[in-house]
Coordinates of C-alpha atoms in Angstrom, one line a residue:
M1 CA -15.3 -18.6 7.7
S2 CA -15.1 -22.0 9.4
A3 CA -17.8 -24.5 8.3
H4 CA -19.9 -25.9 11.1
A5 CA -18.8 -29.4 12.2
P6 CA -17.1 -30.4 9.0
Q7 CA -17.0 -34.2 8.4
A8 CA -13.6 -35.7 8.8
R9 CA -14.2 -39.4 8.8
F10 CA -14.9 -41.2 5.5
A11 CA -15.0 -44.8 4.4
S12 CA -11.7 -44.4 2.6
H13 CA -9.7 -42.3 5.2
E14 CA -9.8 -39.9 8.1
V15 CA -8.7 -36.2 7.7
T16 CA -5.9 -35.6 10.2
N17 CA -2.7 -33.5 10.5
Q18 CA -4.3 -30.4 9.1
P19 CA -4.0 -26.9 10.7
P20 CA -7.1 -25.2 12.1
E21 CA -8.7 -22.3 10.3
F22 CA -6.8 -19.1 10.5
G23 CA -9.2 -16.4 11.7
G24 CA -10.9 -14.9 14.7
L25 CA -7.8 -13.0 15.6
N26 CA -6.8 -9.4 16.4
L27 CA -4.3 -8.6 13.7
F28 CA -2.8 -5.7 15.6
L29 CA -2.6 -7.0 19.2
G30 CA -1.2 -10.2 17.8
D31 CA 1.7 -8.5 16.1
P32 CA 4.3 -7.3 18.6
A33 CA 6.6 -5.7 16.1
L34 CA 3.9 -3.5 14.5
R35 CA 2.3 -2.7 17.9
E36 CA 5.7 -1.5 19.4
A37 CA 6.6 0.5 16.3
A38 CA 3.2 2.2 15.9
L39 CA 3.0 3.3 19.6
R40 CA 6.6 4.5 19.5
E41 CA 6.3 6.5 16.4
G42 CA 2.6 7.6 16.6
G43 CA 2.0 7.8 20.3
T44 CA -0.1 5.8 22.7
W45 CA -3.4 7.2 21.4
V46 CA -3.1 5.1 18.2
E47 CA -3.5 1.8 20.1
A48 CA -7.3 2.1 20.5
P49 CA -8.2 2.7 16.8
L50 CA -5.6 0.2 15.6
A51 CA -6.8 -2.5 18.0
A52 CA -10.4 -2.0 17.0
L53 CA -9.5 -2.3 13.3
G54 CA -7.3 -5.3 14.0
Q55 CA -10.2 -7.1 15.6
D56 CA -12.5 -6.5 12.7
M57 CA -10.0 -7.3 10.0
G58 CA -8.9 -10.5 11.7
S59 CA -12.5 -11.8 12.1
D60 CA -13.8 -14.8 10.2
E61 CA -16.5 -12.6 8.5
V62 CA -14.1 -10.1 7.1
M63 CA -11.6 -12.7 5.9
E64 CA -14.5 -14.3 4.0
L65 CA -15.5 -10.9 2.5
G66 CA -11.9 -10.5 1.2
E67 CA -12.1 -13.9 -0.5
A68 CA -15.5 -13.2 -2.0
A69 CA -14.5 -9.7 -3.3
N70 CA -11.6 -11.3 -5.2
R71 CA -13.6 -14.4 -6.4
H72 CA -16.2 -12.1 -7.9
P73 CA -14.4 -9.3 -9.7
P74 CA -16.0 -6.1 -10.8
E75 CA -17.8 -5.8 -14.2
L76 CA -18.1 -2.9 -16.6
T77 CA -21.6 -1.8 -17.6
A78 CA -21.0 0.8 -20.3
F79 CA -24.6 1.1 -21.5
D80 CA -28.0 0.6 -20.0
R81 CA -30.6 -1.6 -21.6
Y82 CA -31.8 1.2 -23.8
G83 CA -28.4 1.9 -25.3
R84 CA -27.6 5.0 -23.2
R85 CA -24.1 5.5 -21.8
I86 CA -23.8 5.0 -18.0
D87 CA -20.2 4.0 -17.7
E88 CA -20.6 2.2 -14.4
V89 CA -18.6 -0.6 -12.7
R90 CA -20.7 -3.1 -10.7
Y91 CA -19.1 -4.6 -7.7
H92 CA -19.8 -7.7 -5.6
P93 CA -21.5 -6.8 -2.2
A94 CA -18.4 -7.9 -0.4
Y95 CA -16.5 -5.0 -2.0
H96 CA -19.0 -2.5 -0.7
A97 CA -18.9 -4.1 2.7
L98 CA -15.1 -3.8 2.9
M99 CA -15.2 -0.2 1.7
E100 CA -17.8 0.7 4.3
L101 CA -15.7 -1.0 7.0
A102 CA -12.6 0.8 6.0
M103 CA -14.2 4.3 5.9
R104 CA -16.0 3.6 9.2
H105 CA -12.6 3.0 10.8
R106 CA -11.4 6.3 9.2
I107 CA -8.4 4.7 7.4
H108 CA -8.7 7.4 4.7
A109 CA -9.2 10.3 7.2
I110 CA -7.4 9.6 10.5
A111 CA -4.2 11.4 9.3
W112 CA -6.2 14.6 8.7
D113 CA -8.9 14.7 11.4
T114 CA -7.3 14.0 14.7
G115 CA -5.3 17.1 15.2
R116 CA -2.7 15.1 17.0
P117 CA 0.9 14.0 15.9
G118 CA 1.0 10.5 14.7
G119 CA -2.0 10.6 12.3
H120 CA 0.0 9.3 9.4
V121 CA 1.5 6.6 11.5
A122 CA -2.0 5.5 12.5
H123 CA -3.1 5.7 8.8
A124 CA -0.1 3.6 7.6
A125 CA -0.6 1.0 10.3
M126 CA -4.3 0.8 9.5
L127 CA -3.6 0.3 5.8
A128 CA -1.2 -2.5 6.6
L129 CA -3.9 -4.2 8.8
A130 CA -6.7 -3.8 6.3
T131 CA -4.5 -5.1 3.5
Q132 CA -4.1 -8.4 5.3
A133 CA -7.8 -9.0 4.8
E134 CA -8.1 -7.6 1.3
A135 CA -5.7 -5.4 -0.6
G136 CA -7.8 -4.2 -3.6
T137 CA -10.1 -1.9 -1.6
M138 CA -7.1 -0.1 -0.1
C139 CA -6.4 1.4 -3.5
P140 CA -9.4 3.8 -3.5
I141 CA -8.9 4.3 0.3
S142 CA -5.3 5.3 -0.3
M143 CA -6.0 7.7 -3.1
T144 CA -8.8 9.3 -1.2
Y145 CA -6.4 9.9 1.7
A146 CA -3.6 11.1 -0.6
A147 CA -5.8 13.6 -2.5
V148 CA -6.2 15.9 0.5
P149 CA -2.8 17.7 0.3
A150 CA -3.2 18.2 -3.4
L151 CA -6.7 19.6 -3.1
R152 CA -5.5 22.0 -0.4
R153 CA -3.4 23.7 -3.1
Q154 CA -6.7 25.1 -4.4
P155 CA -8.6 26.4 -1.3
D156 CA -12.0 26.9 -3.0
L157 CA -12.1 23.3 -4.1
A158 CA -10.7 22.1 -0.8
A159 CA -13.5 23.9 1.1
T160 CA -16.0 21.8 -0.8
W161 CA -14.3 18.4 -1.2
V162 CA -12.0 18.0 1.9
P163 CA -14.8 18.0 4.5
R164 CA -16.6 15.3 2.4
I165 CA -13.5 13.2 2.6
V166 CA -12.5 13.8 6.2
Q167 CA -15.9 13.7 7.7
G168 CA -17.6 11.4 5.2
R169 CA -18.7 7.8 5.3
Y170 CA -18.9 5.4 2.4
D171 CA -21.6 6.4 -0.1
P172 CA -21.2 4.5 -3.4
T173 CA -24.2 6.2 -5.1
L174 CA -23.6 8.5 -8.1
R175 CA -24.9 11.9 -7.0
R176 CA -23.7 15.5 -6.8
I177 CA -21.2 16.1 -4.1
A178 CA -23.7 18.3 -2.2
D179 CA -26.0 15.3 -1.8
K180 CA -23.3 12.8 -0.8
A181 CA -22.6 11.4 2.7
G182 CA -19.0 11.0 1.8
V183 CA -16.7 10.8 -1.3
T184 CA -13.8 8.8 -2.7
L185 CA -11.2 10.2 -5.1
G186 CA -8.9 8.6 -7.7
M187 CA -6.1 9.6 -9.9
A188 CA -5.6 9.4 -13.7
M189 CA -2.2 10.4 -15.0
T190 CA -0.6 8.0 -17.5
E191 CA -1.3 7.8 -21.2
K192 CA -0.5 5.2 -23.8
Q193 CA 2.3 7.0 -25.5
G194 CA 4.1 8.1 -22.3
G195 CA 3.4 5.9 -19.3
S196 CA 5.6 7.2 -16.5
D197 CA 6.7 10.1 -18.7
V198 CA 3.6 12.2 -18.0
R199 CA 5.2 15.2 -19.8
A200 CA 4.4 13.4 -23.0
N201 CA 0.6 13.5 -22.2
T202 CA -1.6 14.8 -25.0
T203 CA -4.9 15.3 -23.2
A204 CA -6.0 18.8 -23.9
A205 CA -7.8 21.3 -21.6
R206 CA -9.9 24.1 -23.1
P207 CA -11.0 26.9 -20.7
L208 CA -14.7 27.5 -20.3
G209 CA -14.3 31.2 -19.7
A210 CA -11.3 33.1 -18.4
G211 CA -9.3 30.1 -17.3
G212 CA -6.7 29.8 -14.6
P213 CA -6.5 28.2 -11.1
G214 CA -9.9 27.2 -9.8
M215 CA -11.6 27.9 -13.2
T216 CA -13.5 25.3 -15.2
Y217 CA -12.2 23.6 -18.4
E218 CA -13.2 21.0 -20.9
L219 CA -10.9 18.0 -21.2
T220 CA -10.5 15.8 -24.3
G221 CA -8.1 12.9 -24.4
H222 CA -7.5 9.5 -22.8
K223 CA -5.9 7.8 -19.8
W224 CA -4.4 4.4 -19.9
F225 CA -4.8 3.6 -16.2
C226 CA -7.6 4.9 -14.0
S227 CA -7.8 2.9 -10.8
A228 CA -11.1 2.8 -8.9
P229 CA -13.1 4.4 -11.8
M230 CA -16.3 4.7 -9.7
S231 CA -14.6 7.3 -7.5
D232 CA -16.5 10.5 -7.2
A233 CA -13.7 12.5 -8.8
F234 CA -10.2 12.2 -10.2
L235 CA -7.1 14.3 -10.1
T236 CA -5.7 14.2 -13.6
L237 CA -3.2 16.0 -15.9
A238 CA -3.9 17.8 -19.1
Q239 CA -2.2 20.3 -21.4
T240 CA -3.1 24.0 -21.4
A241 CA -1.5 27.0 -23.1
E242 CA 0.8 27.2 -20.2
G243 CA 1.8 23.5 -20.1
L244 CA 0.8 20.4 -18.2
S245 CA -1.7 21.3 -15.5
C246 CA -3.7 19.5 -12.8
F247 CA -7.5 19.2 -12.8
L248 CA -10.2 17.8 -10.7
V249 CA -12.7 15.8 -12.8
P250 CA -15.9 14.8 -11.0
R251 CA -18.1 11.9 -12.1
I252 CA -21.2 14.0 -11.7
T253 CA -21.1 17.6 -12.8
P254 CA -22.5 20.4 -10.6
D255 CA -25.8 20.4 -12.5
G256 CA -26.3 16.7 -11.7
G257 CA -25.4 15.3 -15.1
R258 CA -23.0 12.5 -15.8
N259 CA -19.6 13.9 -16.8
A260 CA -18.2 12.9 -20.2
I261 CA -15.8 10.2 -18.8
H262 CA -16.1 7.1 -20.9
L263 CA -14.9 3.8 -19.5
M264 CA -13.5 2.0 -22.5
R265 CA -12.6 -1.3 -20.8
L266 CA -11.5 -2.7 -17.4
K267 CA -8.0 -4.0 -17.2
D268 CA -7.6 -7.8 -16.8
K269 CA -5.0 -7.6 -14.0
L270 CA -2.7 -10.3 -12.5
G271 CA -3.9 -9.4 -9.0
N272 CA -5.8 -6.7 -7.2
R273 CA -8.9 -8.4 -8.6
A274 CA -11.4 -6.8 -6.2
N275 CA -10.5 -3.3 -7.4
A276 CA -11.4 -2.2 -10.9
S277 CA -8.8 -0.4 -13.1
A278 CA -10.0 1.1 -16.4
E279 CA -8.9 2.7 -19.6
I280 CA -10.9 5.9 -19.9
E281 CA -11.5 8.7 -22.4
Y282 CA -12.5 12.3 -21.8
H283 CA -15.0 13.5 -24.4
G284 CA -15.2 17.2 -23.4
A285 CA -15.3 16.3 -19.7
W286 CA -16.0 19.2 -17.2
A287 CA -13.1 19.9 -14.9
S288 CA -11.7 22.4 -12.4
M289 CA -8.1 23.5 -12.4
V290 CA -6.1 22.6 -9.2
G291 CA -3.1 24.7 -8.4
P292 CA -1.2 27.1 -10.8
E293 CA -1.6 26.6 -14.5
G294 CA 1.4 24.8 -16.0
H295 CA 2.4 23.4 -12.7
G296 CA 0.4 20.1 -12.8
I297 CA 3.2 17.8 -11.8
E298 CA 4.2 20.0 -8.9
T299 CA 0.6 20.0 -7.8
I300 CA -0.2 16.3 -8.2
I301 CA 3.1 15.2 -6.7
D302 CA 1.7 15.8 -3.3
M303 CA -0.8 13.0 -4.0
V304 CA 1.9 10.8 -5.4
H305 CA 4.1 11.4 -2.4
H306 CA 1.4 10.2 0.0
T307 CA 0.4 7.2 -2.1
R308 CA 4.1 6.1 -2.1
L309 CA 3.9 5.9 1.7
D310 CA 0.8 3.7 1.1
T311 CA 2.7 1.4 -1.2
M312 CA 5.1 0.7 1.6
A313 CA 2.3 0.2 4.2
S314 CA 0.3 -2.1 1.9
T315 CA 3.5 -4.1 1.2
L316 CA 4.0 -4.4 4.9
G317 CA 0.5 -5.9 5.3
L318 CA 1.1 -8.4 2.5
M319 CA 4.3 -9.5 4.2
R320 CA 2.7 -9.9 7.6
M321 CA -0.2 -12.0 6.4
A322 CA 2.0 -14.2 4.3
L323 CA 4.3 -14.8 7.2
A324 CA 1.4 -15.4 9.6
Q325 CA 0.0 -18.0 7.3
A326 CA 3.4 -19.7 7.0
A327 CA 3.9 -19.7 10.8
H328 CA 0.4 -20.9 11.5
H329 CA 0.8 -23.8 9.1
A330 CA 4.3 -24.7 10.5
R331 CA 3.0 -24.8 14.1
H332 CA 0.2 -27.2 13.3
R333 CA 1.4 -29.5 10.4
R334 CA 3.5 -32.5 11.3
A335 CA 6.1 -34.2 9.0
F336 CA 8.6 -36.9 9.9
Q337 CA 7.4 -37.3 13.5
K338 CA 7.7 -33.6 14.3
R339 CA 5.8 -30.4 13.8
L340 CA 7.2 -28.4 10.8
V341 CA 8.2 -25.6 13.1
D342 CA 10.4 -28.0 15.2
H343 CA 12.6 -28.9 12.2
A344 CA 15.8 -26.8 12.2
V345 CA 15.6 -26.1 8.5
M346 CA 12.1 -24.7 8.8
R347 CA 13.1 -22.6 11.8
G348 CA 15.8 -21.1 9.8
V349 CA 13.4 -20.1 7.0
L350 CA 10.9 -18.6 9.3
A351 CA 13.5 -16.7 11.3
D352 CA 15.0 -15.3 8.1
L353 CA 11.6 -14.1 6.9
A354 CA 10.9 -12.6 10.4
L355 CA 14.0 -10.5 10.1
D356 CA 12.8 -8.9 6.9
Y357 CA 9.4 -8.3 8.4
E358 CA 10.9 -6.7 11.5
A359 CA 13.0 -4.4 9.4
A360 CA 10.0 -3.5 7.2
V361 CA 7.9 -2.6 10.2
V362 CA 10.4 -0.1 11.7
L363 CA 11.0 1.5 8.2
V364 CA 7.4 2.0 7.4
M365 CA 6.4 3.4 10.8
R366 CA 9.5 5.7 10.9
V367 CA 8.8 7.1 7.4
A368 CA 5.1 7.6 8.3
R369 CA 6.1 9.7 11.3
A370 CA 8.1 12.0 9.1
F371 CA 4.9 12.7 7.1
D372 CA 3.4 14.3 10.2
A373 CA 5.9 17.2 9.9
A374 CA 4.7 20.2 8.0
E375 CA 8.2 21.5 7.5
G376 CA 11.8 21.2 8.6
P377 CA 14.2 18.2 8.6
E378 CA 11.5 15.7 9.0
R379 CA 9.7 16.9 5.9
V380 CA 12.8 16.6 3.7
F381 CA 13.7 13.3 5.3
A382 CA 10.2 12.0 4.2
R383 CA 10.9 13.1 0.6
L384 CA 13.9 10.8 0.3
A385 CA 13.0 8.0 2.7
V386 CA 9.7 7.2 1.2
A387 CA 11.3 6.6 -2.2
V388 CA 14.1 4.6 -0.6
G389 CA 11.5 2.5 1.4
K390 CA 9.2 2.0 -1.5
Y391 CA 12.0 0.8 -3.8
W392 CA 13.3 -1.8 -1.4
L393 CA 10.2 -3.2 0.3
C394 CA 8.4 -3.6 -3.0
K395 CA 11.4 -5.4 -4.4
R396 CA 11.5 -7.8 -1.5
A397 CA 7.8 -8.6 -1.3
P398 CA 7.4 -11.1 -4.2
S399 CA 10.2 -13.3 -3.1
F400 CA 9.1 -13.0 0.5
V401 CA 5.6 -14.1 -0.2
A402 CA 6.8 -16.9 -2.5
K403 CA 8.9 -18.3 0.3
C404 CA 5.9 -18.1 2.7
M405 CA 3.9 -20.0 0.1
E406 CA 6.5 -22.7 -0.1
C407 CA 6.3 -23.2 3.6
L408 CA 2.8 -24.6 3.0
G409 CA 3.9 -26.8 0.1
G410 CA 1.2 -27.7 -2.4
A411 CA -1.5 -26.5 0.0
G412 CA -0.2 -23.0 -0.4
Y413 CA -0.4 -23.1 -4.1
I414 CA -4.1 -23.7 -4.4
E415 CA -6.7 -21.0 -4.5
D416 CA -8.4 -22.3 -1.3
S417 CA -5.5 -20.8 0.6
M418 CA -4.8 -17.1 0.8
L419 CA -1.3 -17.4 -0.5
P420 CA -2.0 -17.3 -4.3
R421 CA -3.9 -14.0 -3.8
L422 CA -1.1 -12.5 -1.7
Y423 CA 1.5 -13.6 -4.3
R424 CA -0.5 -12.1 -7.2
E425 CA -0.7 -8.9 -5.2
A426 CA 3.0 -8.7 -4.2
P427 CA 4.4 -7.2 -7.4
L428 CA 1.8 -4.4 -7.7
N429 CA 3.3 -1.9 -5.3
G430 CA 6.6 -2.1 -7.1
I431 CA 4.8 -0.8 -10.2
W432 CA 2.2 1.6 -8.8
E433 CA 3.4 5.2 -8.4
G434 CA 6.7 4.5 -10.1
A435 CA 8.4 1.2 -11.0
G436 CA 11.9 0.4 -9.8
N437 CA 13.9 2.5 -12.2
V438 CA 11.8 5.5 -11.8
I439 CA 12.0 5.4 -8.0
A440 CA 15.8 4.7 -8.0
L441 CA 16.4 7.6 -10.3
D442 CA 14.2 9.8 -8.0
V443 CA 16.4 8.8 -5.1
L444 CA 19.5 9.7 -7.0
R445 CA 18.1 13.1 -8.1
T446 CA 17.0 13.9 -4.5
L447 CA 20.5 13.2 -3.2
A448 CA 22.0 15.4 -5.8
R449 CA 19.5 18.3 -5.7
E450 CA 18.3 18.4 -2.2
P451 CA 21.3 18.7 0.2
L452 CA 18.9 19.1 3.2
A453 CA 17.3 15.7 2.5
R454 CA 20.7 14.1 2.3
A455 CA 21.7 15.8 5.5
A456 CA 18.5 14.6 7.2
F457 CA 19.0 11.1 6.1
R458 CA 22.6 11.2 7.3
S459 CA 21.5 12.4 10.7
E460 CA 18.9 9.7 11.0
I461 CA 21.4 6.9 10.5
A462 CA 24.1 8.6 12.5
A463 CA 21.9 8.4 15.6
A464 CA 22.6 4.6 15.6
K465 CA 26.4 5.0 15.4
G466 CA 28.2 2.9 18.0
G467 CA 25.3 0.5 18.3
N468 CA 26.7 -2.2 16.0
A469 CA 30.2 -2.5 14.5
I470 CA 28.9 -3.9 11.2
L471 CA 26.4 -1.1 10.8
D472 CA 29.1 1.5 11.6
A473 CA 31.4 0.1 8.9
T474 CA 28.6 -0.1 6.4
M475 CA 27.7 3.6 7.1
A476 CA 31.2 4.7 6.5
G477 CA 31.4 2.8 3.1
L478 CA 28.0 4.2 2.1
E479 CA 29.0 7.8 2.4
A480 CA 32.0 7.2 0.2
S481 CA 30.1 5.4 -2.5
L482 CA 27.4 8.0 -2.7
S483 CA 29.8 10.7 -3.8
H484 CA 30.6 8.8 -7.0
A485 CA 27.1 7.4 -7.8
N486 CA 25.7 7.7 -11.3
E487 CA 22.6 6.7 -13.1
A488 CA 23.8 3.2 -13.8
Q489 CA 24.2 2.7 -10.1
A490 CA 20.8 4.1 -9.1
R491 CA 19.2 0.8 -8.0
L492 CA 22.3 -0.2 -6.0
V493 CA 22.3 3.2 -4.2
A494 CA 18.6 2.9 -3.3
E495 CA 19.1 -0.7 -2.0
R496 CA 22.1 0.3 0.1
L497 CA 20.3 3.3 1.6
A498 CA 17.4 1.2 2.5
L499 CA 19.4 -1.6 4.2
V500 CA 21.5 0.9 6.2
L501 CA 18.4 2.8 7.3
Q502 CA 16.6 -0.4 8.3
G503 CA 19.7 -1.5 10.2
A504 CA 20.0 1.8 12.0
L505 CA 16.3 1.8 13.0
L506 CA 16.6 -1.8 14.3
V507 CA 19.7 -1.0 16.3
R508 CA 18.0 2.0 17.9
H509 CA 14.5 0.5 18.5
A510 CA 14.3 -3.3 18.1
P511 CA 15.4 -6.0 20.5
A512 CA 19.1 -6.5 20.3
F513 CA 18.8 -10.0 19.0
V514 CA 16.8 -8.8 16.0
A515 CA 19.2 -5.9 15.2
E516 CA 22.3 -8.0 15.5
A517 CA 20.9 -10.8 13.3
F518 CA 19.8 -8.3 10.7
C519 CA 23.1 -6.4 10.5
A520 CA 25.1 -9.6 10.4
T521 CA 23.1 -11.1 7.6
R522 CA 22.0 -8.1 5.5
L523 CA 24.9 -5.8 6.0
G524 CA 27.7 -8.2 6.9
G525 CA 27.4 -10.6 4.0
E526 CA 27.4 -13.7 6.2
S527 CA 24.0 -15.0 4.9
G528 CA 23.2 -16.9 1.6
R529 CA 21.2 -15.5 -1.2
S530 CA 17.9 -17.2 -0.4
Y531 CA 15.7 -17.3 2.7
G532 CA 16.7 -19.9 5.2
T533 CA 20.5 -19.6 4.7
L534 CA 21.3 -17.9 8.0
P535 CA 24.9 -18.6 9.1
P536 CA 25.8 -20.3 12.4
G537 CA 25.8 -18.1 15.4
V538 CA 22.7 -16.1 14.5
A539 CA 20.3 -16.2 17.5
I540 CA 17.2 -17.4 15.7
E541 CA 15.3 -18.7 18.8
P542 CA 14.3 -15.3 20.2
V543 CA 13.5 -14.1 16.7
L544 CA 11.2 -17.0 16.3
A545 CA 9.6 -16.4 19.7
R546 CA 8.2 -13.1 18.5
I547 CA 6.4 -14.6 15.5
I548 CA 5.6 -18.1 16.9
D549 CA 5.2 -17.8 20.6
G550 CA 4.5 -14.1 20.9
T551 CA 2.0 -13.8 18.1
Y552 CA -1.4 -15.2 17.3
P553 CA -2.4 -18.0 19.7
S554 CA -3.1 -21.6 18.7

């Protein structure tokens, strides 16, 4: 938040040539690329909720909350003063304020409670907007959103929990679900010995009675990563006589007692500091089975599928805020008798970054629209495209944010600016819900095993045929290369699929100058290997106009 009338004149010097504070903005209405794509893919109804959220998230007050929530990270309180276990995480008030704001705007629920097509588009755009102010709180918001389809595999549990999600408001108190105004959910899958290989999990589930779907169990074991450990319940995996199964583990049991979920320690993470992540142990924890016994991965994959969409949306938000900070600085800082933005070399950097952002926007919003389909080609397209999109966007984000930081020079490297926080956050989505190799192999398996998904992807890019000669040539070469792809080429395949899909979407939907510049530099090989190496002939001026003149005002 801007300080009142800061003193700029001193005996030694006067403070000049500094940009004004960045804030007091509508993050949605000031972003033409996101606004166009969200309305196109989601429908005109999404504008009102997105504009309202954009206004709140771009305010000075919320920007300050984001800073405070990261400056004062959560703390574990395992025991009370008398030595009794309470296993609680204490958060700064800024965290709670941000969670309340997010749930008041229905980020976690808008995909499920509108009854209109475009709900997942609205959700993804909202997540991108909220991430710009603070990313850590979007982890519990995302998992709460993503838990709904997994819970619906167990109708009796869904009848109790889903209304508390969809209709609920933020209620951080630990109470029985019947007494809560709203709930949040988390996920706990990985264990020390297996990591991504969850089939190696050893947590054991003992039935308390007959057993089976919807029945209660007692869990004993550990989980290496449990993000947002103060959630009201967690979807988790444990072994039964029939194999790996999915369970819902509440923090408070139906009789009102604390469940036997012990928080062993909080992770000391590179970024995502406002959000707690813990190592936990189940010491005979009470749980209900979700879905068929022995089909735990199949059940929980619904949640994973939706959180993968959110890794894309959150990455989009990080990219946008980093680019906005770079553009804001370049517009107001002067060097060598000119504004930074008036130097040709800086214009090339900003335009190059803008092309990646434009391509990220159309990709995220298109994939989100596919999530609205209950079945058919859109549904199988979502299965492949979300993995392709997650792989590529999450790979681009760290270098993208680093280049934006460089645009500010030394001022961008200090903690007083937002860029260090964005930079620490940038690698996370490339790890969460599957690191690069896992996702690339998933892409390869889907291509091989799901011909309908491959056909739907082919149909999507074919719709752009004839719109750009470079894209047409790349599409032809892609089809040939896919037929000979093997595991060693998985990452290359995922990258090529993503770039072709981005190019096709830009050709169909973006201004021609954006699509032509992207295809020439990302598909045609005319560009260098770092940002700011656009070749002669690329029309950077109209590209810049969308992020400099057509975006947030001075």
